[in-house]
PDB file of C-alpha atoms in Angstrom:
ATOM      1  CA  UNK A  21       0.000   0.000   0.000  1.00  0.00           C
ATOM      2  CA  UNK A  22       1.220   3.508  -0.810  1.00  0.00           C
ATOM      3  CA  UNK A  23       1.399   6.117   1.962  1.00  0.00           C
ATOM      4  CA  UNK A  24       1.683   9.782   0.981  1.00  0.00           C
ATOM      5  CA  UNK A  25       2.914  12.807   2.942  1.00  0.00           C
ATOM      6  CA  UNK A  26       1.301  16.238   3.221  1.00  0.00           C
ATOM      7  CA  UNK A  27      -0.135  17.527  -0.068  1.00  0.00           C
ATOM      8  CA  UNK A  28      -1.262  21.090   0.824  1.00  0.00           C
ATOM      9  CA  UNK A  29      -3.563  21.385  -2.172  1.00  0.00           C
ATOM     10  CA  UNK A  30      -0.989  20.415  -4.794  1.00  0.00           C
ATOM     11  CA  UNK A  31      -3.502  18.241  -6.643  1.00  0.00           C
ATOM     12  CA  UNK A  32      -1.507  17.687  -9.858  1.00  0.00           C
ATOM     13  CA  UNK A  33       1.353  16.172  -7.880  1.00  0.00           C
ATOM     14  CA  UNK A  34      -1.055  14.126  -5.774  1.00  0.00           C
ATOM     15  CA  UNK A  35      -2.825  12.711  -8.849  1.00  0.00           C
ATOM     16  CA  UNK A  36       0.534  11.747 -10.304  1.00  0.00           C
ATOM     17  CA  UNK A  37       1.452   9.883  -7.103  1.00  0.00           C
ATOM     18  CA  UNK A  38      -1.779   7.855  -6.975  1.00  0.00           C
ATOM     19  CA  UNK A  39      -1.998   7.227 -10.708  1.00  0.00           C
ATOM     20  CA  UNK A  40      -0.025   3.975 -10.798  1.00  0.00           C
ATOM     21  CA  UNK A  41      -1.387   2.261  -7.661  1.00  0.00           C
ATOM     22  CA  UNK A  42      -4.795   0.949  -6.637  1.00  0.00           C
ATOM     23  CA  UNK A  43      -4.609   1.727  -2.927  1.00  0.00           C
ATOM     24  CA  UNK A  44      -3.160   4.660  -1.031  1.00  0.00           C
ATOM     25  CA  UNK A  45      -3.515   6.534   2.238  1.00  0.00           C
ATOM     26  CA  UNK A  46      -2.545  10.183   2.549  1.00  0.00           C
ATOM     27  CA  UNK A  47      -1.484  11.109   6.087  1.00  0.00           C
ATOM     28  CA  UNK A  48      -3.178  14.489   6.497  1.00  0.00           C
ATOM     29  CA  UNK A  49      -2.906  18.093   5.269  1.00  0.00           C
ATOM     30  CA  UNK A  50      -4.422  17.106   1.964  1.00  0.00           C
ATOM     31  CA  UNK A  51      -5.708  20.679   1.771  1.00  0.00           C
ATOM     32  CA  UNK A  52      -9.459  20.166   2.062  1.00  0.00           C
ATOM     33  CA  UNK A  53     -11.950  23.031   2.456  1.00  0.00           C
ATOM     34  CA  UNK A  54      -9.852  26.209   2.304  1.00  0.00           C
ATOM     35  CA  UNK A  55     -11.540  29.505   1.406  1.00  0.00           C
ATOM     36  CA  UNK A  56      -9.989  32.196  -0.788  1.00  0.00           C
ATOM     37  CA  UNK A  57      -9.131  35.250   1.323  1.00  0.00           C
ATOM     38  CA  UNK A  58      -8.567  37.656  -1.563  1.00  0.00           C
ATOM     39  CA  UNK A  59      -9.059  38.065  -5.295  1.00  0.00           C
ATOM     40  CA  UNK A  60     -12.145  37.531  -7.487  1.00  0.00           C
ATOM     41  CA  UNK A  61     -13.012  34.251  -5.750  1.00  0.00           C
ATOM     42  CA  UNK A  62     -12.822  35.581  -2.198  1.00  0.00           C
ATOM     43  CA  UNK A  63     -15.039  33.537   0.135  1.00  0.00           C
ATOM     44  CA  UNK A  64     -15.161  30.574  -2.235  1.00  0.00           C
ATOM     45  CA  UNK A  65     -13.548  27.179  -1.780  1.00  0.00           C
ATOM     46  CA  UNK A  66     -10.074  27.410  -3.331  1.00  0.00           C
ATOM     47  CA  UNK A  67     -10.095  23.833  -4.578  1.00  0.00           C
ATOM     48  CA  UNK A  68     -11.043  20.307  -3.660  1.00  0.00           C
ATOM     49  CA  UNK A  69      -9.172  17.012  -3.888  1.00  0.00           C
ATOM     50  CA  UNK A  70      -9.621  15.120  -7.193  1.00  0.00           C
ATOM     51  CA  UNK A  71     -12.523  12.975  -6.040  1.00  0.00           C
ATOM     52  CA  UNK A  72     -12.916  11.223  -9.386  1.00  0.00           C
ATOM     53  CA  UNK A  73      -9.276  10.075  -9.275  1.00  0.00           C
ATOM     54  CA  UNK A  74      -9.528   9.027  -5.620  1.00  0.00           C
ATOM     55  CA  UNK A  75     -12.606   6.836  -6.081  1.00  0.00           C
ATOM     56  CA  UNK A  76     -11.258   5.330  -9.297  1.00  0.00           C
ATOM     57  CA  UNK A  77      -8.994   3.371  -6.989  1.00  0.00           C
ATOM     58  CA  UNK A  78      -9.124   3.167  -3.222  1.00  0.00           C
ATOM     59  CA  UNK A  79      -7.324   6.397  -2.352  1.00  0.00           C
ATOM     60  CA  UNK A  80      -8.133   7.649   1.134  1.00  0.00           C
ATOM     61  CA  UNK A  81      -6.848  10.240   3.575  1.00  0.00           C
ATOM     62  CA  UNK A  82      -6.837  11.209   7.232  1.00  0.00           C
ATOM     63  CA  UNK A  83      -7.361  14.743   8.496  1.00  0.00           C
ATOM     64  CA  UNK A  84      -4.430  17.043   9.168  1.00  0.00           C
ATOM     65  CA  UNK A  85      -4.412  20.406  10.895  1.00  0.00           C
ATOM     66  CA  UNK A  86      -4.502  22.063   7.456  1.00  0.00           C
ATOM     67  CA  UNK A  87      -7.793  20.444   6.493  1.00  0.00           C
ATOM     68  CA  UNK A  88     -11.277  21.804   7.183  1.00  0.00           C
ATOM     69  CA  UNK A  89     -12.714  19.261   9.674  1.00  0.00           C
ATOM     70  CA  UNK A  90     -16.318  19.806   8.556  1.00  0.00           C
ATOM     71  CA  UNK A  91     -15.427  19.419   4.881  1.00  0.00           C
ATOM     72  CA  UNK A  92     -13.557  16.202   5.637  1.00  0.00           C
ATOM     73  CA  UNK A  93     -16.648  14.594   7.151  1.00  0.00           C
ATOM     74  CA  UNK A  94     -18.478  15.062   3.840  1.00  0.00           C
ATOM     75  CA  UNK A  95     -15.739  13.468   1.739  1.00  0.00           C
ATOM     76  CA  UNK A  96     -16.287   9.803   0.872  1.00  0.00           C
ATOM     77  CA  UNK A  97     -12.551   9.018   1.053  1.00  0.00           C
ATOM     78  CA  UNK A  98     -11.937  10.460   4.514  1.00  0.00           C
ATOM     79  CA  UNK A  99     -10.871   7.999   7.223  1.00  0.00           C
ATOM     80  CA  UNK A 100     -12.509   8.850  10.521  1.00  0.00           C
ATOM     81  CA  UNK A 101     -10.361   9.644  13.540  1.00  0.00           C
ATOM     82  CA  UNK A 102     -10.041   6.584  15.762  1.00  0.00           C
ATOM     83  CA  UNK A 103     -10.987   4.152  13.002  1.00  0.00           C
ATOM     84  CA  UNK A 104      -9.536   0.643  13.254  1.00  0.00           C
ATOM     85  CA  UNK A 105      -9.046  -1.301  10.025  1.00  0.00           C
ATOM     86  CA  UNK A 106      -9.232  -4.892  11.264  1.00  0.00           C
ATOM     87  CA  UNK A 107      -8.378  -6.327   7.834  1.00  0.00           C
ATOM     88  CA  UNK A 108      -4.982  -4.599   7.687  1.00  0.00           C
ATOM     89  CA  UNK A 109      -4.582  -4.128  11.453  1.00  0.00           C
ATOM     90  CA  UNK A 110      -4.218  -0.343  11.123  1.00  0.00           C
ATOM     91  CA  UNK A 111      -5.409   2.427  13.429  1.00  0.00           C
ATOM     92  CA  UNK A 112      -5.927   6.046  12.320  1.00  0.00           C
ATOM     93  CA  UNK A 113      -5.721   9.354  14.204  1.00  0.00           C
ATOM     94  CA  UNK A 114      -5.909  12.721  12.435  1.00  0.00           C
ATOM     95  CA  UNK A 115      -5.470  16.295  13.544  1.00  0.00           C
ATOM     96  CA  UNK A 116      -2.616  18.320  15.006  1.00  0.00           C
ATOM     97  CA  UNK A 117      -1.780  21.774  16.334  1.00  0.00           C
ATOM     98  CA  UNK A 118      -1.079  24.483  13.754  1.00  0.00           C
ATOM     99  CA  UNK A 119       2.170  26.155  14.675  1.00  0.00           C
ATOM    100  CA  UNK A 120       1.361  29.082  12.371  1.00  0.00           C
ATOM    101  CA  UNK A 121      -2.238  29.646  13.438  1.00  0.00           C
ATOM    102  CA  UNK A 122      -1.516  33.242  14.472  1.00  0.00           C
ATOM    103  CA  UNK A 123      -0.927  33.997  10.786  1.00  0.00           C
ATOM    104  CA  UNK A 124      -4.193  32.387   9.681  1.00  0.00           C
ATOM    105  CA  UNK A 125      -7.880  33.352   9.705  1.00  0.00           C
ATOM    106  CA  UNK A 126     -10.352  31.220  11.624  1.00  0.00           C
ATOM    107  CA  UNK A 127     -12.820  29.289   9.468  1.00  0.00           C
ATOM    108  CA  UNK A 128     -11.000  30.383   6.298  1.00  0.00           C
ATOM    109  CA  UNK A 129      -7.628  28.639   6.525  1.00  0.00           C
ATOM    110  CA  UNK A 130      -7.564  27.606  10.182  1.00  0.00           C
ATOM    111  CA  UNK A 131     -10.118  25.753  12.315  1.00  0.00           C
ATOM    112  CA  UNK A 132     -10.370  25.748  16.103  1.00  0.00           C
ATOM    113  CA  UNK A 133     -11.287  22.043  16.095  1.00  0.00           C
ATOM    114  CA  UNK A 134      -8.113  21.077  14.206  1.00  0.00           C
ATOM    115  CA  UNK A 135      -7.321  18.806  17.153  1.00  0.00           C
ATOM    116  CA  UNK A 136      -9.704  16.300  18.692  1.00  0.00           C
ATOM    117  CA  UNK A 137     -11.169  17.302  22.037  1.00  0.00           C
ATOM    118  CA  UNK A 138      -9.621  15.898  25.199  1.00  0.00           C
ATOM    119  CA  UNK A 139     -12.581  13.541  25.658  1.00  0.00           C
ATOM    120  CA  UNK A 140     -12.329  12.351  22.054  1.00  0.00           C
ATOM    121  CA  UNK A 141      -8.611  11.753  22.478  1.00  0.00           C
ATOM    122  CA  UNK A 142      -9.271   9.697  25.618  1.00  0.00           C
ATOM    123  CA  UNK A 143     -11.707   7.571  23.626  1.00  0.00           C
ATOM    124  CA  UNK A 144      -9.183   7.176  20.815  1.00  0.00           C
ATOM    125  CA  UNK A 145      -6.512   6.132  23.309  1.00  0.00           C
ATOM    126  CA  UNK A 146      -8.826   3.560  24.909  1.00  0.00           C
ATOM    127  CA  UNK A 147      -9.840   2.083  21.545  1.00  0.00           C
ATOM    128  CA  UNK A 148      -6.279   1.956  20.292  1.00  0.00           C
ATOM    129  CA  UNK A 149      -4.986   0.170  23.381  1.00  0.00           C
ATOM    130  CA  UNK A 150      -7.916  -2.217  23.175  1.00  0.00           C
ATOM    131  CA  UNK A 151      -7.156  -3.191  19.568  1.00  0.00           C
ATOM    132  CA  UNK A 152      -3.327  -2.940  19.804  1.00  0.00           C
ATOM    133  CA  UNK A 153      -2.789  -2.461  16.056  1.00  0.00           C
ATOM    134  CA  UNK A 154       0.371  -3.473  14.240  1.00  0.00           C
ATOM    135  CA  UNK A 155       0.332  -0.223  12.241  1.00  0.00           C
ATOM    136  CA  UNK A 156      -0.467   3.341  13.347  1.00  0.00           C
ATOM    137  CA  UNK A 157      -1.305   6.039  10.792  1.00  0.00           C
ATOM    138  CA  UNK A 158      -1.402   9.548  12.256  1.00  0.00           C
ATOM    139  CA  UNK A 159      -0.816  13.108  11.113  1.00  0.00           C
ATOM    140  CA  UNK A 160       1.380  14.119  14.050  1.00  0.00           C
ATOM    141  CA  UNK A 161       3.626  11.815  16.084  1.00  0.00           C
ATOM    142  CA  UNK A 162       4.232  11.175  19.796  1.00  0.00           C
ATOM    143  CA  UNK A 163       6.171  13.831  21.712  1.00  0.00           C
ATOM    144  CA  UNK A 164       8.773  11.274  22.677  1.00  0.00           C
ATOM    145  CA  UNK A 165       9.450  10.687  18.984  1.00  0.00           C
ATOM    146  CA  UNK A 166       9.543  14.311  17.847  1.00  0.00           C
ATOM    147  CA  UNK A 167      11.855  15.086  20.772  1.00  0.00           C
ATOM    148  CA  UNK A 168      14.328  12.607  19.296  1.00  0.00           C
ATOM    149  CA  UNK A 169      13.837  13.158  15.572  1.00  0.00           C
ATOM    150  CA  UNK A 170      13.171  16.878  15.407  1.00  0.00           C
ATOM    151  CA  UNK A 171      15.134  18.290  18.338  1.00  0.00           C
ATOM    152  CA  UNK A 172      16.431  21.180  16.251  1.00  0.00           C
ATOM    153  CA  UNK A 173      13.057  22.020  14.679  1.00  0.00           C
ATOM    154  CA  UNK A 174      12.493  25.692  15.366  1.00  0.00           C
ATOM    155  CA  UNK A 175       8.707  25.289  15.574  1.00  0.00           C
ATOM    156  CA  UNK A 176       8.677  22.439  18.115  1.00  0.00           C
ATOM    157  CA  UNK A 177       5.482  22.816  20.163  1.00  0.00           C
ATOM    158  CA  UNK A 178       3.767  20.127  22.209  1.00  0.00           C
ATOM    159  CA  UNK A 179       0.019  19.659  21.874  1.00  0.00           C
ATOM    160  CA  UNK A 180      -2.717  17.534  23.366  1.00  0.00           C
ATOM    161  CA  UNK A 181      -2.642  15.400  20.208  1.00  0.00           C
ATOM    162  CA  UNK A 182       1.075  14.645  20.406  1.00  0.00           C
ATOM    163  CA  UNK A 183       0.775  14.031  24.153  1.00  0.00           C
ATOM    164  CA  UNK A 184      -2.090  11.570  23.593  1.00  0.00           C
ATOM    165  CA  UNK A 185      -0.035   9.780  20.945  1.00  0.00           C
ATOM    166  CA  UNK A 186       2.830   9.632  23.434  1.00  0.00           C
ATOM    167  CA  UNK A 187       0.553   7.967  25.963  1.00  0.00           C
ATOM    168  CA  UNK A 188      -0.394   5.370  23.362  1.00  0.00           C
ATOM    169  CA  UNK A 189       3.244   4.735  22.455  1.00  0.00           C
ATOM    170  CA  UNK A 190       4.293   4.439  26.099  1.00  0.00           C
ATOM    171  CA  UNK A 191       1.691   1.710  26.582  1.00  0.00           C
ATOM    172  CA  UNK A 192       1.913  -0.020  23.198  1.00  0.00           C
ATOM    173  CA  UNK A 193       4.671  -0.184  20.590  1.00  0.00           C
ATOM    174  CA  UNK A 194       3.269  -1.135  17.162  1.00  0.00           C
ATOM    175  CA  UNK A 195       5.460  -2.585  14.419  1.00  0.00           C
ATOM    176  CA  UNK A 196       5.085   0.494  12.189  1.00  0.00           C
ATOM    177  CA  UNK A 197       4.030   4.107  12.732  1.00  0.00           C
ATOM    178  CA  UNK A 198       3.624   6.415   9.711  1.00  0.00           C
ATOM    179  CA  UNK A 199       2.974  10.141  10.041  1.00  0.00           C
ATOM    180  CA  UNK A 200       3.471  13.499   8.320  1.00  0.00           C
ATOM    181  CA  UNK A 201       3.142  17.069   9.676  1.00  0.00           C
ATOM    182  CA  UNK A 202       6.864  17.781  10.115  1.00  0.00           C
ATOM    183  CA  UNK A 203       7.759  18.188   6.414  1.00  0.00           C
ATOM    184  CA  UNK A 204      10.793  15.946   6.859  1.00  0.00           C
ATOM    185  CA  UNK A 205      11.608  12.492   5.459  1.00  0.00           C
ATOM    186  CA  UNK A 206      12.746  10.094   8.167  1.00  0.00           C
ATOM    187  CA  UNK A 207      12.789   6.320   8.649  1.00  0.00           C
ATOM    188  CA  UNK A 208      14.093   5.090  11.978  1.00  0.00           C
ATOM    189  CA  UNK A 209      13.522   2.576  14.771  1.00  0.00           C
ATOM    190  CA  UNK A 210      12.568   3.862  18.232  1.00  0.00           C
ATOM    191  CA  UNK A 211      11.900   1.449  21.090  1.00  0.00           C
ATOM    192  CA  UNK A 212      11.281  -1.359  18.601  1.00  0.00           C
ATOM    193  CA  UNK A 213       8.817   0.587  16.428  1.00  0.00           C
ATOM    194  CA  UNK A 214       9.646   1.686  12.901  1.00  0.00           C
ATOM    195  CA  UNK A 215       8.721   5.367  12.595  1.00  0.00           C
ATOM    196  CA  UNK A 216       8.342   6.819   9.109  1.00  0.00           C
ATOM    197  CA  UNK A 217       7.849  10.560   8.719  1.00  0.00           C
ATOM    198  CA  UNK A 218       6.831  11.606   5.212  1.00  0.00           C
ATOM    199  CA  UNK A 219       7.644  15.080   3.974  1.00  0.00           C
ATOM    200  CA  UNK A 220       5.444  17.064   1.616  1.00  0.00           C
ATOM    201  CA  UNK A 221       4.582  14.959  -1.457  1.00  0.00           C
ATOM    202  CA  UNK A 222       6.945  12.170  -0.445  1.00  0.00           C
ATOM    203  CA  UNK A 223       5.589   8.628  -0.429  1.00  0.00           C
ATOM    204  CA  UNK A 224       6.468   5.065   0.470  1.00  0.00           C
ATOM    205  CA  UNK A 225       5.105   1.687  -0.654  1.00  0.00           C
ATOM    206  CA  UNK A 226       4.720  -0.746   2.249  1.00  0.00           C
ATOM    207  CA  UNK A 227       4.095  -4.484   2.080  1.00  0.00           C
ATOM    208  CA  UNK A 228       1.502  -4.817   4.841  1.00  0.00           C
ATOM    209  CA  UNK A 229       2.635  -8.405   5.389  1.00  0.00           C
ATOM    210  CA  UNK A 230       6.146  -7.153   6.166  1.00  0.00           C
ATOM    211  CA  UNK A 231       5.751  -3.587   7.464  1.00  0.00           C
ATOM    212  CA  UNK A 232       9.052  -3.484   9.330  1.00  0.00           C
ATOM    213  CA  UNK A 233      11.358  -4.313   6.419  1.00  0.00           C
ATOM    214  CA  UNK A 234       9.563  -3.162   3.280  1.00  0.00           C
ATOM    215  CA  UNK A 235       9.524   0.160   1.469  1.00  0.00           C
ATOM    216  CA  UNK A 236      11.833   3.086   0.849  1.00  0.00           C
ATOM    217  CA  UNK A 237      10.795   6.731   0.948  1.00  0.00           C
ATOM    218  CA  UNK A 238      10.493   8.412  -2.464  1.00  0.00           C
ATOM    219  CA  UNK A 239      11.156  12.106  -1.776  1.00  0.00           C
ATOM    220  CA  UNK A 240       9.284  15.037  -3.282  1.00  0.00           C
ATOM    221  CA  UNK A 241      12.122  15.873  -5.660  1.00  0.00           C
ATOM    222  CA  UNK A 242      11.498  12.595  -7.493  1.00  0.00           C
ATOM    223  CA  UNK A 243       7.718  12.970  -7.774  1.00  0.00           C
TER     224      UNK A 243
END
């Protein structure tokens, strides 16, 4: 299965990435539901994902912090937060904290419910630890991971989402954890779990029968 990093509304690149595979999962910040803030189309949706191309195969996505949560719920290819795929033993958690929200406009290109509520995160944590999936697919990553991988990142901010993911990781170490959000390509083992961070428009093809050893990140420059 192909896993794709942040897209940020770059639909032509995204369509090119999904064109030669039947199944893919995009790990958030697809760029759903933004409104134009200026110009002749001010107040109108700036663009939507290529639904026809996504449903032609089985191309799905989780919600990032740069996705309109309400618009995501109306998209047929959106994977709900806290969903457990029992066929592939995968668990999904979207959302994150926008580090640049002070530069954005609420309900136009930033949404106050970009992160799940504390109660929703508790429910997600309970369900995840009940199912104990082999593979985690999230937009952000646990604090304990970002502290190691992105120590020098100048925008490092902890959030309730990353703290909840840390609680999950402290209690359960899946075989594979794929995420985006940090705009960096990384593939490393931490406490026995393979963590893959996908940068913008990077992707990786994973054999779900061998998630620990399969796949190599294809960076944006090669897309």
